[in-house]
Amino acid sequence: MAFRHNKKNFIKGIGMSNPIILMETSSGDILLELFEDKAPVSAANFLKYVDEEFYQNTIFHRVIKDFMIQGGGYTVRYEEKPTHEPIRNEAGNGLKNLRGTLAMARTADPHSASAQFFINTVDNPDLDYQSDADDEYGYCVFGQVIEGMDVVDKIQKLKTKPQGEHNDAPVDMVVITGMSRFE
């Protein structure tokens, strides 16, 4: 799918000054808006990986229907890619894990996010910031899908199987073939 418009054509309410990212996948293209104003650390971190072409030929390694799709950390051989240092979690920024939002993936340590991200396929209030306690810190929303939610929905419906340490790996691999700033 080719996106034929420029920033002026986006839906009402989109911040025209926020960075727009084109994610090209083997299942179709997804256009993302990053919320630099609400999640500056997370947006800058993601942009660093985009500009370094880190995401090229990574996969969506975790797909859970009616929850989320996660990617950005593993190669097509399920080898974890080396990342930069983890970033500070900005989950307390007031943004919610709603359908179509982009959030940082992390371990049980709230401040362990690096390159992996996920796209919420439904509203996930249990992932929102509630307090500074480790188990209530939440997952930082730092962007949203502005086009290509049909591609996200197609990915979330894929049949999954265990693959190494991953229980919810798509049977038909979804590769992120490229990610770049969309001008």
XYZ file of N, CA and C in Angstrom:
549
model
N 0.853 -1.173 0.000
C 0.000 0.000 0.000
C 0.892 1.227 0.000
N 0.606 2.157 -0.850
C 1.357 3.411 -0.887
C 0.501 4.505 -0.275
N 1.077 5.287 0.615
C 0.361 6.404 1.200
C 0.568 7.587 0.279
N -0.530 8.167 -0.176
C -0.451 9.186 -1.210
C -0.630 10.600 -0.692
N -0.546 10.809 0.556
C -0.750 12.165 1.016
C 0.443 12.666 1.800
N 0.387 13.927 2.099
C 1.414 14.520 2.939
C 0.787 14.843 4.282
N 1.533 15.463 5.171
C 1.042 15.711 6.520
C -0.242 16.532 6.556
N -0.506 17.339 5.544
C -1.697 18.184 5.534
C -2.983 17.368 5.401
N -2.899 16.153 4.897
C -4.089 15.364 4.625
C -4.537 14.471 5.775
N -3.837 14.447 6.899
C -4.180 13.523 7.959
C -5.457 13.917 8.667
N -6.005 12.942 9.393
C -7.265 13.144 10.082
C -7.166 14.287 11.092
N -8.285 14.904 11.350
C -8.345 16.025 12.282
C -7.848 15.585 13.656
N -7.095 16.436 14.290
C -6.620 16.164 15.633
C -5.194 15.661 15.691
N -4.615 15.310 14.568
C -3.242 14.839 14.553
C -2.327 16.060 14.663
N -1.338 15.965 15.523
C -0.385 17.060 15.675
C 0.535 17.156 14.471
N 0.392 18.196 13.704
C 1.148 18.321 12.455
C 2.655 18.455 12.681
N 3.067 18.823 13.883
C 4.496 18.968 14.118
C 5.139 17.678 14.627
N 4.339 16.693 14.963
C 4.887 15.426 15.442
C 5.473 14.616 14.293
N 6.543 13.839 14.564
C 7.135 13.004 13.514
C 6.167 11.912 13.056
N 6.196 11.628 11.765
C 5.394 10.563 11.166
C 6.375 9.506 10.653
N 6.093 8.247 10.948
C 6.965 7.132 10.583
C 6.197 6.165 9.685
N 6.835 5.750 8.604
C 6.288 4.716 7.734
C 6.944 3.396 8.112
N 6.117 2.448 8.580
C 6.582 1.103 8.886
C 6.126 0.199 7.745
N 7.083 -0.350 7.016
C 6.781 -1.265 5.927
C 6.931 -2.692 6.440
N 5.890 -3.501 6.264
C 5.945 -4.883 6.731
C 5.551 -5.816 5.598
N 5.836 -7.089 5.796
C 5.465 -8.095 4.810
C 3.953 -8.285 4.728
N 3.201 -7.701 5.659
C 1.742 -7.762 5.645
C 1.093 -6.473 5.157
N 1.897 -5.429 4.928
C 1.377 -4.138 4.492
C 2.030 -3.009 5.268
N 1.708 -1.787 4.889
C 2.320 -0.601 5.490
C 1.465 -0.039 6.619
N 2.149 0.521 7.610
C 1.504 1.149 8.762
C 2.138 2.523 8.941
N 1.316 3.546 9.077
C 1.797 4.909 9.283
C 1.579 5.277 10.747
N 2.638 5.765 11.386
C 2.619 6.068 12.811
C 2.889 7.541 13.062
N 2.230 8.099 14.050
C 2.555 9.432 14.559
C 3.186 9.246 15.926
N 4.322 9.904 16.173
C 4.975 9.854 17.482
C 4.618 11.098 18.280
N 4.353 10.922 19.560
C 3.963 12.023 20.433
C 5.193 12.603 21.144
N 5.979 13.378 20.408
C 7.179 13.996 20.992
C 6.841 14.907 22.162
N 5.689 15.546 22.112
C 5.300 16.480 23.163
C 4.966 15.776 24.470
N 4.365 14.591 24.411
C 3.936 13.872 25.618
C 4.940 12.820 26.084
N 5.752 12.293 25.174
C 6.715 11.236 25.505
C 8.035 11.510 24.777
N 8.713 12.617 25.140
C 9.913 13.017 24.401
C 11.055 11.995 24.454
N 11.258 11.348 25.580
C 12.348 10.369 25.713
C 12.058 9.144 24.841
N 10.843 8.640 24.920
C 10.458 7.443 24.151
C 10.449 7.733 22.655
N 9.913 8.880 22.262
C 9.879 9.242 20.839
C 11.299 9.401 20.287
N 12.168 10.079 21.032
C 13.553 10.268 20.579
C 14.280 8.928 20.478
N 14.032 8.050 21.434
C 14.637 6.721 21.428
C 14.198 5.939 20.188
N 12.902 5.942 19.910
C 12.363 5.233 18.746
C 12.940 5.811 17.455
N 12.991 7.137 17.368
C 13.537 7.787 16.178
C 15.012 7.432 15.969
N 15.754 7.290 17.062
C 17.166 6.904 16.955
C 17.267 5.532 16.282
N 16.443 4.593 16.717
C 16.453 3.257 16.112
C 15.988 3.305 14.654
N 14.978 4.131 14.366
C 14.501 4.284 12.984
C 15.631 4.817 12.105
N 16.282 5.897 12.556
C 17.346 6.526 11.768
C 18.556 5.610 11.573
N 18.800 4.721 12.515
C 19.904 3.755 12.398
C 19.524 2.528 11.565
N 18.282 2.486 11.094
C 17.747 1.344 10.331
C 17.777 0.052 11.143
N 17.690 0.187 12.449
C 17.695 -0.956 13.366
C 16.536 -1.914 13.096
N 15.369 -1.362 12.801
C 14.164 -2.185 12.667
C 14.090 -2.962 11.352
N 14.940 -2.633 10.403
C 14.915 -3.336 9.117
C 15.176 -4.824 9.337
N 14.270 -5.648 8.802
C 14.341 -7.109 8.902
C 14.228 -7.638 10.328
N 13.496 -6.893 11.172
C 13.075 -7.453 12.451
C 11.655 -7.989 12.247
N 11.133 -8.652 13.261
C 9.834 -9.320 13.115
C 8.867 -8.921 14.224
N 7.599 -9.200 13.972
C 6.605 -9.191 15.042
C 6.682 -10.591 15.638
N 7.294 -10.702 16.821
C 7.553 -12.010 17.426
C 6.484 -12.424 18.426
N 5.603 -11.510 18.784
C 4.560 -11.806 19.776
C 3.257 -11.200 19.285
N 2.282 -12.067 19.036
C 0.995 -11.633 18.503
C -0.102 -12.292 19.335
N -0.892 -11.468 20.013
C -1.975 -11.990 20.839
C -3.265 -11.295 20.405
N -4.166 -12.079 19.808
C -5.436 -11.541 19.304
C -6.193 -10.851 20.438
N -6.811 -9.742 20.107
C -7.582 -8.940 21.059
C -6.728 -8.470 22.242
N -5.450 -8.196 21.974
C -4.556 -7.628 22.985
C -3.542 -6.697 22.310
N -2.521 -7.274 21.631
C -1.495 -6.436 21.015
C -0.621 -7.259 20.077
N 0.188 -6.530 19.261
C 1.232 -7.149 18.447
C 2.541 -6.487 18.842
N 3.589 -7.298 19.069
C 4.864 -6.787 19.577
C 5.994 -7.140 18.628
N 6.882 -6.188 18.428
C 8.018 -6.431 17.548
C 9.171 -5.500 17.828
N 10.147 -5.559 16.903
C 11.258 -4.625 16.944
C 12.502 -5.083 17.660
N 12.586 -6.350 18.054
C 13.773 -6.759 18.786
C 14.475 -8.001 18.276
N 13.809 -8.731 17.376
C 14.344 -10.009 16.920
C 14.464 -10.058 15.401
N 15.495 -10.760 14.951
C 15.694 -10.978 13.518
C 14.782 -12.109 13.053
N 14.791 -12.349 11.759
C 13.971 -13.428 11.189
C 14.425 -14.804 11.681
N 15.605 -14.877 12.262
C 16.100 -16.135 12.848
C 15.841 -16.191 14.356
N 15.019 -15.284 14.842
C 14.693 -15.179 16.264
C 15.938 -14.936 17.116
N 16.868 -14.180 16.577
C 18.044 -13.757 17.326
C 17.773 -12.343 17.837
N 17.985 -12.146 19.136
C 17.748 -10.826 19.714
C 18.844 -9.873 19.270
N 18.434 -8.679 18.822
C 19.405 -7.679 18.364
C 19.933 -6.882 19.556
N 21.222 -6.530 19.523
C 21.769 -5.690 20.597
C 21.169 -4.284 20.524
N 20.906 -3.709 21.679
C 20.235 -2.407 21.752
C 21.083 -1.397 22.518
N 20.617 -0.150 22.491
C 21.186 0.903 23.326
C 20.717 0.678 24.766
N 21.200 1.504 25.654
C 20.791 1.425 27.062
C 19.280 1.640 27.192
N 18.648 1.012 28.199
C 17.221 1.236 28.436
C 16.935 2.710 28.751
N 15.675 3.083 28.556
C 15.260 4.467 28.783
C 14.325 4.578 29.990
N 14.154 5.802 30.436
C 13.227 6.101 31.534
C 11.787 5.912 31.032
N 10.983 5.258 31.826
C 9.583 5.007 31.488
C 8.765 6.286 31.685
N 8.067 6.693 30.636
C 7.230 7.899 30.689
C 5.743 7.560 30.735
N 5.396 6.398 31.297
C 3.998 5.952 31.307
C 3.071 6.917 32.045
N 3.603 7.727 32.927
C 2.785 8.687 33.671
C 2.478 9.951 32.891
N 2.553 9.895 31.559
C 2.363 11.087 30.721
C 0.897 11.407 30.428
N -0.024 10.618 30.962
C -1.449 10.881 30.760
C -2.046 10.170 29.564
N -1.212 9.571 28.701
C -1.720 8.835 27.538
C -2.123 7.424 27.953
N -3.171 6.923 27.353
C -3.722 5.611 27.692
C -3.412 4.596 26.603
N -3.329 3.334 26.989
C -3.114 2.225 26.054
C -4.445 1.869 25.392
N -4.818 2.698 24.431
C -6.064 2.528 23.686
C -5.781 1.818 22.365
N -6.806 1.284 21.761
C -6.675 0.619 20.469
C -5.944 1.547 19.489
N -4.919 1.013 18.839
C -4.178 1.769 17.840
C -3.009 2.563 18.373
N -2.812 2.558 19.700
C -1.667 3.298 20.234
C -0.410 2.436 20.195
N 0.715 3.128 20.143
C 2.044 2.531 20.090
C 2.684 2.724 21.458
N 3.200 1.642 22.045
C 3.784 1.720 23.386
C 5.108 0.976 23.435
N 5.923 1.335 24.418
C 7.210 0.674 24.621
C 7.000 -0.647 25.356
N 7.636 -1.707 24.845
C 7.652 -2.993 25.539
C 8.800 -2.964 26.545
N 8.664 -3.734 27.617
C 9.681 -3.757 28.662
C 9.576 -5.053 29.442
N 10.518 -5.262 30.358
C 10.469 -6.398 31.268
C 9.701 -5.976 32.521
N 9.807 -6.759 33.592
C 9.148 -6.404 34.856
C 9.733 -5.122 35.451
N 10.948 -4.781 35.086
C 11.560 -3.519 35.516
C 10.924 -2.386 34.710
N 10.240 -1.449 35.373
C 9.537 -0.396 34.624
C 10.436 0.434 33.707
N 11.713 0.522 34.027
C 12.630 1.368 33.255
C 13.597 0.521 32.418
N 13.072 -0.519 31.762
C 13.912 -1.445 30.995
C 13.646 -1.405 29.491
N 12.776 -0.522 29.027
C 12.454 -0.466 27.598
C 13.665 -0.005 26.791
N 13.834 -0.617 25.625
C 14.903 -0.179 24.721
C 14.341 -0.059 23.308
N 14.343 -1.125 22.520
C 13.914 -1.030 21.124
C 12.533 -1.617 20.860
N 12.119 -2.615 21.643
C 10.859 -3.287 21.348
C 9.658 -2.402 21.656
N 8.633 -2.578 20.848
C 7.405 -1.795 20.958
C 6.221 -2.714 20.721
N 5.031 -2.214 21.024
C 3.819 -2.954 20.671
C 2.736 -1.983 20.249
N 1.792 -2.510 19.483
C 0.620 -1.759 19.060
C -0.587 -2.412 19.715
N -1.334 -1.638 20.481
C -2.546 -2.137 21.137
C -3.621 -2.386 20.088
N -4.215 -3.579 20.117
C -5.280 -3.890 19.161
C -6.662 -3.714 19.783
N -6.706 -3.494 21.078
C -7.925 -3.163 21.825
C -7.515 -2.160 22.901
N -8.485 -1.583 23.589
C -8.168 -0.751 24.749
C -7.635 -1.660 25.853
N -6.488 -1.309 26.419
C -5.834 -2.115 27.456
C -5.573 -1.272 28.708
N -6.644 -0.940 29.478
C -6.454 -0.083 30.656
C -5.537 -0.694 31.713
N -5.403 -2.017 31.752
C -4.515 -2.658 32.726
C -3.045 -2.321 32.471
N -2.732 -1.807 31.268
C -1.355 -1.453 30.934
C -1.039 0.014 31.228
N -2.033 0.771 31.677
C -1.841 2.197 31.953
C -1.128 2.425 33.282
N -0.456 3.567 33.374
C 0.201 3.993 34.612
C -0.848 4.166 35.710
N -0.539 3.604 36.911
C -1.412 3.793 38.066
C -0.676 4.420 39.238
N 0.618 4.042 39.401
C 1.443 4.608 40.475
C 2.913 4.321 40.162
N 3.801 4.813 41.012
C 5.237 4.585 40.821
C 5.693 3.203 41.290
N 4.793 2.402 41.852
C 5.152 1.035 42.249
C 5.481 0.240 40.983
N 6.504 -0.610 41.068
C 6.951 -1.362 39.897
C 5.813 -2.081 39.182
N 4.907 -2.705 39.940
C 3.838 -3.485 39.319
C 2.635 -2.639 38.883
N 2.703 -1.322 39.082
C 1.615 -0.429 38.664
C 2.110 0.698 37.768
N 3.381 0.613 37.339
C 3.980 1.709 36.591
C 3.407 1.851 35.183
N 3.026 0.748 34.575
C 2.415 0.804 33.253
C 3.415 0.814 32.108
N 2.872 0.934 30.913
C 3.639 0.902 29.673
C 3.436 2.212 28.939
N 4.527 2.849 28.560
C 4.489 4.189 27.983
C 3.937 4.204 26.565
N 2.828 4.895 26.379
C 2.296 5.188 25.054
C 3.073 6.380 24.515
N 3.585 6.239 23.282
C 4.368 7.321 22.692
C 3.990 7.591 21.244
N 2.909 6.994 20.779
C 2.470 7.232 19.409
C 1.166 6.529 19.118
N 0.747 6.648 17.857
C -0.491 6.003 17.427
C -0.417 5.659 15.945
N -1.204 4.663 15.576
C -1.368 4.320 14.164
C -2.310 5.346 13.563
N -1.908 5.989 12.460
C -2.805 6.933 11.804
C -3.319 6.393 10.482
N -2.640 5.402 9.929
C -3.145 4.651 8.783
C -2.564 3.254 8.854
N -3.345 2.278 8.426
C -2.859 0.908 8.402
C -3.350 0.055 9.554
N -4.382 0.504 10.255
C -4.920 -0.318 11.334
C -5.478 -1.625 10.777
N -5.879 -1.629 9.509
C -6.320 -2.875 8.876
C -5.170 -3.879 8.808
N -3.956 -3.394 8.609
C -2.773 -4.264 8.587
C -2.525 -4.818 9.995
N -2.621 -3.956 11.007
C -2.460 -4.383 12.398
C -3.485 -5.474 12.719
N -4.739 -5.255 12.323
C -5.790 -6.241 12.587
C -5.522 -7.555 11.868
N -5.002 -7.477 10.658
C -4.654 -8.696 9.912
C -3.564 -9.468 10.661
N -2.569 -8.756 11.179
C -1.470 -9.401 11.912
C -1.991 -10.041 13.203
N -2.860 -9.331 13.927
C -3.325 -9.862 15.212
C -4.157 -11.136 15.058
N -4.698 -11.358 13.869
C -5.539 -12.544 13.639
C -4.746 -13.763 13.165
N -3.424 -13.599 12.988
C -2.615 -14.716 12.514
C -2.580 -15.848 13.535
N -2.517 -17.049 13.027
C -2.348 -18.225 13.880
C -0.951 -18.155 14.487
N -0.823 -18.547 15.765
C 0.462 -18.495 16.456
C 0.881 -19.873 16.947
N 2.168 -19.967 17.309
C 2.728 -21.213 17.839
C 3.914 -20.847 18.729
N 4.330 -21.761 19.595
C 5.569 -21.513 20.344
C 6.768 -21.540 19.397
N 7.682 -20.603 19.613
C 8.916 -20.527 18.825
C 10.031 -20.190 19.803
N 10.795 -21.188 20.225
C 11.821 -20.948 21.233
C 11.177 -20.487 22.519
N 11.631 -19.350 23.034
C 11.086 -18.810 24.285
C 9.799 -18.009 24.086
N 9.341 -17.893 22.858
C 8.149 -17.098 22.554
C 6.935 -18.010 22.358
N 5.905 -17.794 23.166
C 4.706 -18.635 23.098
C 3.723 -18.213 22.020
N 3.785 -16.972 21.583
C 2.769 -16.425 20.684
C 3.384 -15.895 19.394
N 4.269 -16.673 18.797
C 4.922 -16.275 17.544
C 4.014 -16.625 16.364
N 3.849 -15.716 15.412
C 3.015 -16.028 14.249
C 3.580 -17.213 13.460
N 2.689 -18.115 13.036
C 3.097 -19.235 12.188
C 3.663 -18.683 10.881
N 2.947 -17.708 10.301
C 3.431 -17.012 9.101
C 4.124 -15.737 9.556
N 5.447 -15.737 9.481
C 6.263 -14.637 9.991
C 5.886 -13.298 9.356
N 5.829 -12.259 10.184
C 5.606 -10.897 9.712
C 6.902 -10.125 9.917
N 7.505 -9.701 8.808
C 8.793 -9.017 8.831
C 8.591 -7.513 8.663
N 9.276 -6.744 9.497
C 9.350 -5.298 9.304
C 10.480 -5.093 8.302
N 10.128 -4.785 7.068
C 11.134 -4.676 6.017
C 11.835 -3.330 6.005
N 11.217 -2.344 6.628
C 11.834 -1.037 6.719
C 11.003 -0.102 7.571
N 11.672 0.917 8.112
C 10.983 1.954 8.865
C 11.726 3.245 8.589
N 10.983 4.291 8.262
C 11.627 5.566 7.932
C 10.704 6.722 8.273
N 11.317 7.894 8.382
C 10.512 9.108 8.593
C 9.715 9.357 7.328
N 8.460 9.761 7.507
C 7.543 10.001 6.391
C 7.409 11.498 6.224
N 7.845 12.016 5.103
C 7.805 13.467 4.871
C 6.617 13.830 4.004
